[in-house]
PDB file of C-alpha atoms in Angstrom:
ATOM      1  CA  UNK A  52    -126.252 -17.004   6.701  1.00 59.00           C
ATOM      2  CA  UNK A  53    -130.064 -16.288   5.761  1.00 67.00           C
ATOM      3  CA  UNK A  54    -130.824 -17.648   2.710  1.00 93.00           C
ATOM      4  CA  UNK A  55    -133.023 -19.766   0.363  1.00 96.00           C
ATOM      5  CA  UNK A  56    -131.520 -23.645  -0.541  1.00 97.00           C
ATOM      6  CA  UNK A  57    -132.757 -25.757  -2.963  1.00 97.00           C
ATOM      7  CA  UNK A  58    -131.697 -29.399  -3.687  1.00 95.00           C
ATOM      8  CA  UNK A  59    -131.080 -31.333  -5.284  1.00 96.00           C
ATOM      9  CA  UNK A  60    -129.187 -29.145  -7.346  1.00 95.00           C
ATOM     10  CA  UNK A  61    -129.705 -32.285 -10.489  1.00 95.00           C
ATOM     11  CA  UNK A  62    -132.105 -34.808 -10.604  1.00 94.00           C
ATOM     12  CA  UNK A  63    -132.775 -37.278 -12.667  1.00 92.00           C
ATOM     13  CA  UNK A  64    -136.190 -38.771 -13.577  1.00 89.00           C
ATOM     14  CA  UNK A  65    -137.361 -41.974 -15.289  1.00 89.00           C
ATOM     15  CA  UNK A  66    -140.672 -42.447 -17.454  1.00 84.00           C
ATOM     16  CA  UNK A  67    -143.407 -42.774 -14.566  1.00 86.00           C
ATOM     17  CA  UNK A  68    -141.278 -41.692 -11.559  1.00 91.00           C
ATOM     18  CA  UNK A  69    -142.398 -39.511  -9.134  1.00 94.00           C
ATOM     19  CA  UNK A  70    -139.691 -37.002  -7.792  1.00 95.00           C
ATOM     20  CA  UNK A  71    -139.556 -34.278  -4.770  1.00 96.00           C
ATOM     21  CA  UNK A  72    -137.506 -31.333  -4.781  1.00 97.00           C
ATOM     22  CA  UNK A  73    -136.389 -29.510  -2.174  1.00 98.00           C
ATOM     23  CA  UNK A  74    -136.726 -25.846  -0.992  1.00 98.00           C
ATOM     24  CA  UNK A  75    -136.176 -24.321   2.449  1.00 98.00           C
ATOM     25  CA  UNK A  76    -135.403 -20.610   3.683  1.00 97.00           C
ATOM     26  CA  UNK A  77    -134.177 -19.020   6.918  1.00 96.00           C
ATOM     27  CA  UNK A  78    -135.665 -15.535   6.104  1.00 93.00           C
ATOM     28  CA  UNK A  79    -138.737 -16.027   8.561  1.00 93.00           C
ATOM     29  CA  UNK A  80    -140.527 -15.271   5.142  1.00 92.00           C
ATOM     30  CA  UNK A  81    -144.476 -16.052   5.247  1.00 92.00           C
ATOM     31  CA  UNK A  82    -145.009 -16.692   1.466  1.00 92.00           C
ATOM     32  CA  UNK A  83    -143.331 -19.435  -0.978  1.00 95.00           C
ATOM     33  CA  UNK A  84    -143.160 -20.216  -4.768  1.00 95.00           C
ATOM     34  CA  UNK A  85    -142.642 -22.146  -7.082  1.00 97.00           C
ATOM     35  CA  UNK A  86    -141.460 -21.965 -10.669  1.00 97.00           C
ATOM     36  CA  UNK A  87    -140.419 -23.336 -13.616  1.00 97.00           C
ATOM     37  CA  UNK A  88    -138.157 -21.909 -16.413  1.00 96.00           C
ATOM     38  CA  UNK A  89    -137.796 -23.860 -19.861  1.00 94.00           C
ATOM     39  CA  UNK A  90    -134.871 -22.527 -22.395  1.00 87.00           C
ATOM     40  CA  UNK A  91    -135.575 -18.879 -23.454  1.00 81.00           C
ATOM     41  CA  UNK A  92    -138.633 -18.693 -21.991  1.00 84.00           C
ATOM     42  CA  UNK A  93    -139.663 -16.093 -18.383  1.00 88.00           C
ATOM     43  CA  UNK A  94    -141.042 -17.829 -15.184  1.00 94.00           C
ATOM     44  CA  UNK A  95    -143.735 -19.803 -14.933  1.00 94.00           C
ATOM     45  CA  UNK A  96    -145.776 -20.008 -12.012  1.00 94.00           C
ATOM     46  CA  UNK A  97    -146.736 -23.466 -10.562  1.00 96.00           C
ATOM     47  CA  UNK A  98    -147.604 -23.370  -6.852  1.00 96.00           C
ATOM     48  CA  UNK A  99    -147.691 -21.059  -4.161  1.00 93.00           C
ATOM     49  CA  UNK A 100    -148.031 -20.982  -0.469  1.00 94.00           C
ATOM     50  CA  UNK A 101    -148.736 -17.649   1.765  1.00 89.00           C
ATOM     51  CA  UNK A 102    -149.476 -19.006   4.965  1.00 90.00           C
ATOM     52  CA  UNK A 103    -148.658 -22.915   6.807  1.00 94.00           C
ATOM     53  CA  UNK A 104    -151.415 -25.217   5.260  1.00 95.00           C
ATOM     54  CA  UNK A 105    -152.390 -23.480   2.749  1.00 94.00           C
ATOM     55  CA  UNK A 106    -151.407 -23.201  -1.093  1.00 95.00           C
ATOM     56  CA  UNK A 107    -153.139 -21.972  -4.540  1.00 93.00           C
ATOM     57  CA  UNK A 108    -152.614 -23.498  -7.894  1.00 94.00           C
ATOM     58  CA  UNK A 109    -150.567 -20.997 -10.227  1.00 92.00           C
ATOM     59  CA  UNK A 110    -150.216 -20.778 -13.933  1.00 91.00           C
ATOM     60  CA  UNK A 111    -149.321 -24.477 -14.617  1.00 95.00           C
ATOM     61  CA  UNK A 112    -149.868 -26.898 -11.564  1.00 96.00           C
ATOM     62  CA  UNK A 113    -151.358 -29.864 -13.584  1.00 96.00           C
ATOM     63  CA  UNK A 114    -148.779 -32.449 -13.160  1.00 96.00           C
ATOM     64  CA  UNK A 115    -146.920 -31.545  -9.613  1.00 97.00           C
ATOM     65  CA  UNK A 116    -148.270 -30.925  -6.051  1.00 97.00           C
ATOM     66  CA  UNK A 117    -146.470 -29.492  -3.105  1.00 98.00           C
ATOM     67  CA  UNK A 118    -147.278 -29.629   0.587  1.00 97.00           C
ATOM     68  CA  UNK A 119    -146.478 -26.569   3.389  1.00 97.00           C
ATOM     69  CA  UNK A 120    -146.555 -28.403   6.839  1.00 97.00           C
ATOM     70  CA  UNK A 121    -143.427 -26.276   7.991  1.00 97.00           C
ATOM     71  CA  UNK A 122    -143.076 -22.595   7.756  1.00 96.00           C
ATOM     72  CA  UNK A 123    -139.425 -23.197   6.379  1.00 97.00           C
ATOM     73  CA  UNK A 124    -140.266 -25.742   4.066  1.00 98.00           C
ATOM     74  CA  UNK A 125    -142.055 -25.750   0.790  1.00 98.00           C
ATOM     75  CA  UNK A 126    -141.289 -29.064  -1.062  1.00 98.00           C
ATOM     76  CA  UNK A 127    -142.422 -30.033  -4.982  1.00 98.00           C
ATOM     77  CA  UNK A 128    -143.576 -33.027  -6.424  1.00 97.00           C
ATOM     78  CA  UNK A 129    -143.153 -33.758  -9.980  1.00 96.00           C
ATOM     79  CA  UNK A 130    -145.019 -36.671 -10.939  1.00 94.00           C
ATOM     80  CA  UNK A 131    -145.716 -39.188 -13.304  1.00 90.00           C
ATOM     81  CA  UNK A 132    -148.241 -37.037 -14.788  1.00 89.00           C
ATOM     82  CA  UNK A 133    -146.200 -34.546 -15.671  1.00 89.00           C
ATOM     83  CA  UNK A 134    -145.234 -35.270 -18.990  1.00 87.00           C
ATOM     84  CA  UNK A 135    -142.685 -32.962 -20.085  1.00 90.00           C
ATOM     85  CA  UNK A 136    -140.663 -32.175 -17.029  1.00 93.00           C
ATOM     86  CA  UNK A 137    -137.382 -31.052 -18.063  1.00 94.00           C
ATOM     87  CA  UNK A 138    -136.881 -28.045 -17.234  1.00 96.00           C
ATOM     88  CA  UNK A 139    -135.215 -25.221 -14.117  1.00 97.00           C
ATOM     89  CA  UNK A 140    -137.444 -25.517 -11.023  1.00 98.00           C
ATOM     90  CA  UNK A 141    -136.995 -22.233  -9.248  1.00 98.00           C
ATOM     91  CA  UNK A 142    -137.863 -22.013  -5.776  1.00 98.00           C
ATOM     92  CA  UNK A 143    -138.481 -18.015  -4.426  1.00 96.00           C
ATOM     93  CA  UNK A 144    -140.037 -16.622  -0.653  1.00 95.00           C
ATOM     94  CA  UNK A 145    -140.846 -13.111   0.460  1.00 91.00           C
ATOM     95  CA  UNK A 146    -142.176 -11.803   3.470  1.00 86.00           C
ATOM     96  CA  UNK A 147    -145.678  -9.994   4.191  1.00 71.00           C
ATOM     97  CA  UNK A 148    -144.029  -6.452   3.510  1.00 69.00           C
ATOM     98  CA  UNK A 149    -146.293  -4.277   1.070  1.00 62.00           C
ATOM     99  CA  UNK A 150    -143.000  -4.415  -1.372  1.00 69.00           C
ATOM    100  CA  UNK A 151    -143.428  -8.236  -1.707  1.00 78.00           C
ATOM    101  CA  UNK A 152    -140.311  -8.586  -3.207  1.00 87.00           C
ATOM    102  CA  UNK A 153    -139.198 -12.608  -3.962  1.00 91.00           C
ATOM    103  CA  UNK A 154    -136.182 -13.833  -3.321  1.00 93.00           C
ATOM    104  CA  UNK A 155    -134.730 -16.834  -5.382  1.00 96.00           C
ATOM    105  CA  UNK A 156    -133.029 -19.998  -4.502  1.00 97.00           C
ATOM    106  CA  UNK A 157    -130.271 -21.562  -6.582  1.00 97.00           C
ATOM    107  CA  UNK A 158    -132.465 -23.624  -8.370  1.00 97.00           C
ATOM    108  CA  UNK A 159    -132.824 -27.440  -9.577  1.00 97.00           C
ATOM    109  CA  UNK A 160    -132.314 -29.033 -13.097  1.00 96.00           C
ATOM    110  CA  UNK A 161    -134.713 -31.635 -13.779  1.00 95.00           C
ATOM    111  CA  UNK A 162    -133.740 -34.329 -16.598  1.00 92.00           C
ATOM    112  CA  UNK A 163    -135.814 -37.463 -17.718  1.00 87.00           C
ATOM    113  CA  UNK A 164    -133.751 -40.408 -18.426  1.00 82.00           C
TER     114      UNK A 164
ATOM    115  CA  UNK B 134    -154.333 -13.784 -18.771  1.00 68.00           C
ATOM    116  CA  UNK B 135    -152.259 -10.985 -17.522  1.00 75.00           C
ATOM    117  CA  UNK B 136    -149.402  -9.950 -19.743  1.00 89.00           C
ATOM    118  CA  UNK B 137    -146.126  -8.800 -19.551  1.00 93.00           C
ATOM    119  CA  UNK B 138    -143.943  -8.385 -22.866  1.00 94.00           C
ATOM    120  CA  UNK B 139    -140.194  -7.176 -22.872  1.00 95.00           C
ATOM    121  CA  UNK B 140    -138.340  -5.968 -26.105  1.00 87.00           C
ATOM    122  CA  UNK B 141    -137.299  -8.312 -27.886  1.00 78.00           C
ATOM    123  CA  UNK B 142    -133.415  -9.279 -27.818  1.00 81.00           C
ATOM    124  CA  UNK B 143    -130.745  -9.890 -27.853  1.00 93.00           C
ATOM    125  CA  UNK B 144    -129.131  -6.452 -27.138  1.00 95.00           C
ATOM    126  CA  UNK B 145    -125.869  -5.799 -27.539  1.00 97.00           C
ATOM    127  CA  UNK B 146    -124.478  -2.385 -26.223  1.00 97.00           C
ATOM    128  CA  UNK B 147    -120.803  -1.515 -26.493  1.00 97.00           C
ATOM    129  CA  UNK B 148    -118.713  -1.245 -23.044  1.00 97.00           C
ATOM    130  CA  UNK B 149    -119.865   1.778 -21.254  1.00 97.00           C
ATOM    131  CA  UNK B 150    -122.887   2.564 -23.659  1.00 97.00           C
ATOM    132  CA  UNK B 151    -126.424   3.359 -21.597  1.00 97.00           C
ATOM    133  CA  UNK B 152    -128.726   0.005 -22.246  1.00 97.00           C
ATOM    134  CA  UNK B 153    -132.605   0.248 -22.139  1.00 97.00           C
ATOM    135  CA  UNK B 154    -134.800  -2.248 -21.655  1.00 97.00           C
ATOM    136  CA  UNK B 155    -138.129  -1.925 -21.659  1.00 96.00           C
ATOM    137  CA  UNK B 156    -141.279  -3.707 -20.532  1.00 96.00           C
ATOM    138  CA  UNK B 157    -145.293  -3.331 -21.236  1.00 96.00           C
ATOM    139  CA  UNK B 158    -148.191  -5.455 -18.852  1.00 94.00           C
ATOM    140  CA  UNK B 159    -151.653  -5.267 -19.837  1.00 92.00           C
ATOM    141  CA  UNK B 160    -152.935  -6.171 -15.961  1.00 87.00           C
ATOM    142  CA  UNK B 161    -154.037  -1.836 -15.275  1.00 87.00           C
ATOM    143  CA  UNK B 162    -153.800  -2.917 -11.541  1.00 84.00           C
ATOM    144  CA  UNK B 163    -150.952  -3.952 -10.960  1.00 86.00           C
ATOM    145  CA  UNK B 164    -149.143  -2.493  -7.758  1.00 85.00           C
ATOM    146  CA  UNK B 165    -145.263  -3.382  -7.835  1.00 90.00           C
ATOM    147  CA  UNK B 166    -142.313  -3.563 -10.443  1.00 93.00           C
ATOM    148  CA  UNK B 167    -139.593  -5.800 -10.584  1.00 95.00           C
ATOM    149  CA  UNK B 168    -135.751  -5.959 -12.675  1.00 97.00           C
ATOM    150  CA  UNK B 169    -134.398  -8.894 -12.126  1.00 97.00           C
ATOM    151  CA  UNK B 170    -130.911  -9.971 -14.125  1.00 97.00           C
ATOM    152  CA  UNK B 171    -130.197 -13.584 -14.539  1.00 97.00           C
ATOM    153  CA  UNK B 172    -126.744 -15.102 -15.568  1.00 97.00           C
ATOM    154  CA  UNK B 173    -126.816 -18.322 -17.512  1.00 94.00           C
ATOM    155  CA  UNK B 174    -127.676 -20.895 -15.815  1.00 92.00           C
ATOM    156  CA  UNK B 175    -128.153 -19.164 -12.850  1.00 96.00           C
ATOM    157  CA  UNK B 176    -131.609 -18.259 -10.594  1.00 96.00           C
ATOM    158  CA  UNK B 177    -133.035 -14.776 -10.810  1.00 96.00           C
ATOM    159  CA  UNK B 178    -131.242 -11.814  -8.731  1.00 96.00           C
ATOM    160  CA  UNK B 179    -133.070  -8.647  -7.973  1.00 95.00           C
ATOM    161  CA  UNK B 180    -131.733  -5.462  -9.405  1.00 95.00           C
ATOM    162  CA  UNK B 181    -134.511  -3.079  -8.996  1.00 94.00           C
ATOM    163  CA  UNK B 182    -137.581  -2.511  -7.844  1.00 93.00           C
ATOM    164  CA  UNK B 183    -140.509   0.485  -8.494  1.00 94.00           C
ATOM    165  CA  UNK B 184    -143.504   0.922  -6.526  1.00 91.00           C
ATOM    166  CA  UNK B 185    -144.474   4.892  -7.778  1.00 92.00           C
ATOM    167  CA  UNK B 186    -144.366   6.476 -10.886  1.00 95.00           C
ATOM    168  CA  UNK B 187    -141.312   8.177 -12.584  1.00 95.00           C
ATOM    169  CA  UNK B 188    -137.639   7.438 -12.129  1.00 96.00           C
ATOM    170  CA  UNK B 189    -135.620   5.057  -9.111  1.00 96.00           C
ATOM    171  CA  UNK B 190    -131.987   5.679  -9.503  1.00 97.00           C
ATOM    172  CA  UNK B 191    -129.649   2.647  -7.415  1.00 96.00           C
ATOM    173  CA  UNK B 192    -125.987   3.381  -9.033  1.00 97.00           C
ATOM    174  CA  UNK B 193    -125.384   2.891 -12.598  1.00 97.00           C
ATOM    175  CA  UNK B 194    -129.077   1.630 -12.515  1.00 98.00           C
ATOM    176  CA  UNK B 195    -132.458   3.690 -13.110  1.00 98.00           C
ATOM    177  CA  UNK B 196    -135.881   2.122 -13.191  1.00 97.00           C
ATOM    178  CA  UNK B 197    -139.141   4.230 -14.534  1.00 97.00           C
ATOM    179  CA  UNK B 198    -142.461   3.678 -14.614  1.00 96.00           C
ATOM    180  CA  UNK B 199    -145.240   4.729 -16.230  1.00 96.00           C
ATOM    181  CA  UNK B 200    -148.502   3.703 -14.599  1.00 94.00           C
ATOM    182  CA  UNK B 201    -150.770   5.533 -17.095  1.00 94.00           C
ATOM    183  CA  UNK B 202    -149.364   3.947 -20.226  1.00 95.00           C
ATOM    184  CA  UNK B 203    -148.447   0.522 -18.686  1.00 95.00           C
ATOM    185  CA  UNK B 204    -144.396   1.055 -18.787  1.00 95.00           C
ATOM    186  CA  UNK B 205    -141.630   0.166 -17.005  1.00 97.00           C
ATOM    187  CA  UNK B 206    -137.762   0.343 -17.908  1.00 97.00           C
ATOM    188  CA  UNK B 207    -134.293  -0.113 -16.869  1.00 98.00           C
ATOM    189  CA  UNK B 208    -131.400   2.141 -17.833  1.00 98.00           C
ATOM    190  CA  UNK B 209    -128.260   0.535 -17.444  1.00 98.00           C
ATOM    191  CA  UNK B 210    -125.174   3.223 -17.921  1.00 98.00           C
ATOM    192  CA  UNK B 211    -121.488   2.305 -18.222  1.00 98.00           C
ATOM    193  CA  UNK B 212    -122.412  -0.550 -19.434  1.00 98.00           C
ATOM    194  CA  UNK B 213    -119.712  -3.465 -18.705  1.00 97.00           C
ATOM    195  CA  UNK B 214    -119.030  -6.598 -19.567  1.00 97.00           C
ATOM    196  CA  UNK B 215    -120.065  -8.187 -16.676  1.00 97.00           C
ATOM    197  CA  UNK B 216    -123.758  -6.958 -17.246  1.00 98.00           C
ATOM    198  CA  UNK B 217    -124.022  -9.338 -19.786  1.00 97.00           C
ATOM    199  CA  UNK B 218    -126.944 -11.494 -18.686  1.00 97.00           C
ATOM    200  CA  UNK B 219    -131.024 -11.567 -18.868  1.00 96.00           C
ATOM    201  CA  UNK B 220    -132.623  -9.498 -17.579  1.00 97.00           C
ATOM    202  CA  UNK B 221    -136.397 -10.403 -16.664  1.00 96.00           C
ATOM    203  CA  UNK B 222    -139.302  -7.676 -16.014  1.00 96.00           C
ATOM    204  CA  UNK B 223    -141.611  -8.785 -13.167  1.00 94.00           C
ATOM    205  CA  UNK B 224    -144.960  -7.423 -12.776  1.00 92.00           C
ATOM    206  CA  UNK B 225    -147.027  -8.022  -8.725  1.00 87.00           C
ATOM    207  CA  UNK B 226    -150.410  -8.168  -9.249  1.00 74.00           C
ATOM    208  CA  UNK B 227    -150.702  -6.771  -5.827  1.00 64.00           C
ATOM    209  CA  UNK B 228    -154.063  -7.007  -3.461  1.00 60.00           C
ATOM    210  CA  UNK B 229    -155.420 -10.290  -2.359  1.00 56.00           C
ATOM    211  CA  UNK B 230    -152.965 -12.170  -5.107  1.00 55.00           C
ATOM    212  CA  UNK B 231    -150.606 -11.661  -2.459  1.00 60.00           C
ATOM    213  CA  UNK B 232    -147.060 -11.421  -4.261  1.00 69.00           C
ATOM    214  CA  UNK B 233    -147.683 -13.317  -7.314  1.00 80.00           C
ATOM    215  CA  UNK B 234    -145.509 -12.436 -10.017  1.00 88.00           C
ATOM    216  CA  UNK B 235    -146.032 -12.649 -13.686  1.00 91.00           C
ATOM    217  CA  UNK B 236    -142.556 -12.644 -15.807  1.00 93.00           C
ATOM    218  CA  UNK B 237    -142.064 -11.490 -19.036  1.00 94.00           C
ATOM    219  CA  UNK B 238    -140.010 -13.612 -21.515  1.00 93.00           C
ATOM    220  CA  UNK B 239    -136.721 -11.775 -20.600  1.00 94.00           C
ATOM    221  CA  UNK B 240    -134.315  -9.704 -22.833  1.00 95.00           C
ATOM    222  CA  UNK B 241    -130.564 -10.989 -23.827  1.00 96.00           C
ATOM    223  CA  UNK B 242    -127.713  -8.035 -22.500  1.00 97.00           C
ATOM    224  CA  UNK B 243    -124.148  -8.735 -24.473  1.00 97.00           C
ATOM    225  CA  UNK B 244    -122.076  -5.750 -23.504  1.00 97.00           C
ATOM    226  CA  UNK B 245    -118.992  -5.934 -25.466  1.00 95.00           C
ATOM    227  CA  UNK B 246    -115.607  -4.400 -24.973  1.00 91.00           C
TER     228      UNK B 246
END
């Protein structure tokens, strides 16, 4: 089955704790994102990643950081600096098609203790 | 900052009504249009997608777009219950932003019997 996963799919976070979520896909796709979602509100971008070794900033990256050693893989850190984390973390790939179109994974809830 | 606004919600249609949402993005060059309907508590799944002006028909589903005054929409027809959901408007800044998508705030669906 080709798809995106995401854990964990609820993690829990104490006052200056880093945390890392998880994101891989089987889709052979060359680009990966990631976003948040708070209650009511659209997408947010964070970070994104077209190619192995290389990521840009989006919208709101102060406070995480993400690393793309694997083509598969394109894991987020929350950290300490982050001060209002709770929120949805979506993780979404597509390939290099001119249609672009991102698929989503299943997502992760983030809640500070 | 690029801009994408959606009607404001919610919107509730009757069982079997037509339901139009609509969406406006300031960004002039922007290359690819995305419907994407989210249950609660649920990621993003795409509906449509419109590359070319005027009208994409996928069953009970028609996208449009209007390039010239910055307009897309989604006609939902025989509405049903199991529509209800949110339904997010994603606009692809296309060229060397490579995928990135900017959301609008989404739009609440009830469909009731």
């Amino acid at each position: 089955d080709g798809g995106i996963t995401q854990s964990p799919k609820y993690l829990f976070r104490k006052e200056g704790q880093n945390v890392t979520l998880s994101c891989e896909q089987n889709l052979n796709h060359d680009a990966m994102y990631w976003y948040r979602q708070d209650p009511g509100q659209g997408l947010r971008l964070i970070y994104y990643s077209q190619i192995v070794n290389d990521f840009q900033k989006g919208d709101i990256a102060e406070g995480y950081s993400v690393s793309r050693e694997k083509k598969e893989s394109f894991p987020l850190t929350v950290t300490s600096a982050q001060k209002n984390p709770t929120a949805f973390y979506l993780c979404a790939s597509s390939s290099a098609t001119p249609e672009e179109t991102q698929y989503f994974g299943p997502g992760t809830r983030l809640l500070v203790l | 900052q690029k801009e994408v606004e959606q009607n404001s919600g919610p919107l509730s249609v009757p069982e079997g009504a037509i339901a139009s949402l609509n969406c406006t993005y300031s960004d002039r060059g922007s290359q690819s249009f995305f419907w994407y309907r989210q249950y609660s508590g649920k990621s993003p799944e795409l509906i449509m997608s419109i590359y070319s002006n005027g009208d994409k028909e996928d069953g009970r589903f028609t996208a449009q777009l209007n390039k010239a005054s910055q307009y897309v929409s989604l006609l939902i027809r025989d509405s049903q219950p199991s529509d209800s959901a949110t339904y997010l408007c994603a606009v692809n800044e296309g060229g060397t932003s490579y995928g990135k998508l900017t959301f609008g705030q989404g739009t609440i669906l009830t469909v009731h019997p």
